[in-house]
Amino acid sequence: MPEEYTKETPTEISSLLAGGYNHPVSRLWQQKRQLTKSMLIYPLFITDSPEESSAVASLPNQRRWGVKAVIPFVKSLVDKGLKSVILFGVPSDEKKDATGSNADDPEGPVIQAIKALRQNFPDLFIMCDVCLCEYTSHGHCGVLREDGSIIRDKSVRRLAAVAVNYAKAGAHAVAPSDMIDGRIKEIKQGLIDADLAHRTMLVSYSAKFAGNLYGPFREAAGSVPSHGDRKAYQLPPAGRGLARRALRRDLDEGADAIIVKPSTFYLDIVADAAQICEDVPIATYQVSGEFAMIHAAAEKGIVDLKTMAFEAAIGNLRAGANLIITYFTPEFLDWLDE
Ligand code: PBG
Ligand code: ZN
């Protein structure tokens, strides 16, 4: 027999929280910032064979697209409310050399994709990742000395030239992901000199950590380093102080927005960025390894995919992000009302 129930025994008034979130609407009201479609930036891998559409084994539901094939795909997303993409070029191996000469090849995948997307989707915001690792024979993000270390000045000059050429081709934003000291200043100056600074958003991957979460991306983009690792230019995972310094520096050098990457394992850094960079948009990049882990866990029945995708995104917003670069964008466009 269930106990006959009338009323709870009183407790301290200050102990009572439940009444504040007993309804779906009052639960929604607990968030400072609500996830909306306009916060999402979708990564696209563009190859140099125009008709290509090929799956990436380690990156669930993601494909490499040729410049032609990508248009109907993007159309289906724009129709659902997609506002922004970030482009990554995937050139064939014979296009690679020691200095990444083909990063800004006018006939190459990125510049061709910028033009095609601008033409087909006049309202879409087009961001371009700027890096050399997809285009260098050694797979590192800059130009190297004999001993394998990055030559700073040569690298940032090359990166700035690439960024300017993406902007010239019509990119609305350039986002350098190389992490080499001084590239924001060099790119900003390049944009000023080319009279493009007024119409090009400079989005810095400021706090980008070297770690184990970029594997599927490197498979997708063909940018696995042939020797060594990126630990001498991407930040060490424990380096919270370095991240704070990099955030301040990149603002000083002219960044219009900043990215923290990876996302969910680095939410303290996102909270730091929300303080240090409170006057610019803050994006988090939910990277390939984070995305693939959520999929793998869902397949194993450990988590529910949709619930987990939302929990991760909400965590990013709670920590202070206003934008999220995520491979879940197509799903979120289906899941969200606005
Ligand atoms: C290129 C770049 C990488 C990512 C974004 N830009 C790979 C890397 O630094 O090795 C990773 C994105 C992801 O894992 O989803 N420098
Ligand atoms: Zn790189």
mmCIF file of N, CA and C and ligand atoms in Angstrom, residues 88 129 131 133-134 141 177-178 205 208 213-215 217-218 223 230 234 261 285-289 327, ligand 1:
data_model
loop_
_atom_site.group_PDB
_atom_site.id
_atom_site.type_symbol
_atom_site.label_atom_id
_atom_site.label_comp_id
_atom_site.label_asym_id
_atom_site.label_seq_id
_atom_site.Cartn_x
_atom_site.Cartn_y
_atom_site.Cartn_z
ATOM 1 N N PHE A 88 38.227 23.897 -45.969
ATOM 2 C CA PHE A 88 39.547 23.272 -45.886
ATOM 3 C C PHE A 88 39.866 22.667 -47.249
ATOM 4 N N ASP A 129 39.827 28.377 -43.525
ATOM 5 C CA ASP A 129 40.958 28.018 -42.687
ATOM 6 C C ASP A 129 42.218 28.362 -43.487
ATOM 7 N N CYS A 131 46.113 27.595 -43.566
ATOM 8 C CA CYS A 131 47.242 26.835 -43.040
ATOM 9 C C CYS A 131 48.003 26.226 -44.197
ATOM 10 N N CYS A 133 49.606 23.044 -43.790
ATOM 11 C CA CYS A 133 49.833 21.597 -43.600
ATOM 12 C C CYS A 133 49.153 20.719 -44.653
ATOM 13 N N GLU A 134 48.043 21.185 -45.213
ATOM 14 C CA GLU A 134 47.385 20.389 -46.257
ATOM 15 C C GLU A 134 48.171 20.447 -47.572
ATOM 16 N N CYS A 141 52.751 22.878 -40.554
ATOM 17 C CA CYS A 141 51.909 24.057 -40.814
ATOM 18 C C CYS A 141 52.688 25.270 -41.308
ATOM 19 N N SER A 177 45.089 28.756 -38.702
ATOM 20 C CA SER A 177 45.101 27.695 -37.684
ATOM 21 C C SER A 177 46.496 27.159 -37.421
ATOM 22 N N ASP A 178 47.513 27.832 -37.982
ATOM 23 C CA ASP A 178 48.887 27.330 -37.896
ATOM 24 C C ASP A 178 49.519 27.492 -36.521
ATOM 25 N N TYR A 205 42.586 31.326 -34.667
ATOM 26 C CA TYR A 205 42.679 30.170 -33.775
ATOM 27 C C TYR A 205 43.762 30.573 -32.762
ATOM 28 N N LYS A 208 44.882 27.126 -29.485
ATOM 29 C CA LYS A 208 44.759 25.818 -30.140
ATOM 30 C C LYS A 208 45.797 24.891 -29.544
ATOM 31 N N LEU A 213 43.274 14.838 -30.563
ATOM 32 C CA LEU A 213 41.885 14.935 -31.027
ATOM 33 C C LEU A 213 41.730 15.345 -32.495
ATOM 34 N N TYR A 214 42.837 15.434 -33.235
ATOM 35 C CA TYR A 214 42.745 15.894 -34.627
ATOM 36 C C TYR A 214 42.910 14.765 -35.646
ATOM 37 N N GLY A 215 43.003 13.531 -35.168
ATOM 38 C CA GLY A 215 43.288 12.393 -36.057
ATOM 39 C C GLY A 215 42.344 12.272 -37.239
ATOM 40 N N PHE A 217 40.394 14.431 -38.655
ATOM 41 C CA PHE A 217 40.576 15.574 -39.561
ATOM 42 C C PHE A 217 41.784 15.344 -40.459
ATOM 43 N N ARG A 218 42.886 14.920 -39.848
ATOM 44 C CA ARG A 218 44.109 14.754 -40.645
ATOM 45 C C ARG A 218 43.932 13.667 -41.695
ATOM 46 N N SER A 223 46.640 15.564 -43.973
ATOM 47 C CA SER A 223 47.649 16.478 -43.435
ATOM 48 C C SER A 223 48.404 15.906 -42.235
ATOM 49 N N ARG A 230 53.277 18.464 -33.774
ATOM 50 C CA ARG A 230 53.072 19.910 -33.822
ATOM 51 C C ARG A 230 53.291 20.575 -32.455
ATOM 52 N N GLN A 234 51.802 24.285 -31.657
ATOM 53 C CA GLN A 234 50.496 24.276 -30.979
ATOM 54 C C GLN A 234 50.741 24.175 -29.470
ATOM 55 N N LYS A 261 40.217 25.758 -29.299
ATOM 56 C CA LYS A 261 40.179 24.457 -29.967
ATOM 57 C C LYS A 261 41.159 23.500 -29.333
ATOM 58 N N TYR A 285 35.861 25.253 -31.428
ATOM 59 C CA TYR A 285 35.885 24.257 -32.492
ATOM 60 C C TYR A 285 35.744 22.889 -31.842
ATOM 61 N N GLN A 286 34.564 22.293 -32.043
ATOM 62 C CA GLN A 286 34.377 20.915 -31.585
ATOM 63 C C GLN A 286 35.048 20.039 -32.634
ATOM 64 N N VAL A 287 36.269 19.603 -32.336
ATOM 65 C CA VAL A 287 37.114 19.037 -33.389
ATOM 66 C C VAL A 287 36.730 17.600 -33.729
ATOM 67 N N SER A 288 37.391 17.105 -34.779
ATOM 68 C CA SER A 288 37.047 15.801 -35.346
ATOM 69 C C SER A 288 37.069 14.684 -34.309
ATOM 70 N N GLY A 289 38.072 14.678 -33.432
ATOM 71 C CA GLY A 289 38.172 13.606 -32.434
ATOM 72 C C GLY A 289 37.040 13.657 -31.421
ATOM 73 N N TYR A 327 30.905 19.586 -36.702
ATOM 74 C CA TYR A 327 30.471 18.629 -37.722
ATOM 75 C C TYR A 327 29.026 18.187 -37.492
HETATM 76 C C1 PBG B 1 45.107 22.748 -39.809
HETATM 77 C C2 PBG B 1 43.909 22.391 -38.971
HETATM 78 C C3 PBG B 1 43.704 21.240 -38.187
HETATM 79 C C4 PBG B 1 42.413 21.345 -37.691
HETATM 80 C C5 PBG B 1 41.881 22.556 -38.145
HETATM 81 N N1 PBG B 1 42.834 23.182 -38.924
HETATM 82 C C6 PBG B 1 44.571 20.075 -37.948
HETATM 83 C C7 PBG B 1 45.834 20.231 -37.210
HETATM 84 O O1 PBG B 1 46.167 21.281 -36.687
HETATM 85 O O2 PBG B 1 46.566 19.231 -37.210
HETATM 86 C C8 PBG B 1 41.742 20.314 -36.831
HETATM 87 C C9 PBG B 1 40.258 20.252 -36.933
HETATM 88 C C10 PBG B 1 39.641 18.970 -36.467
HETATM 89 O O3 PBG B 1 40.310 18.076 -35.913
HETATM 90 O O4 PBG B 1 38.423 18.836 -36.651
HETATM 91 N N2 PBG B 1 46.168 23.263 -39.069
#
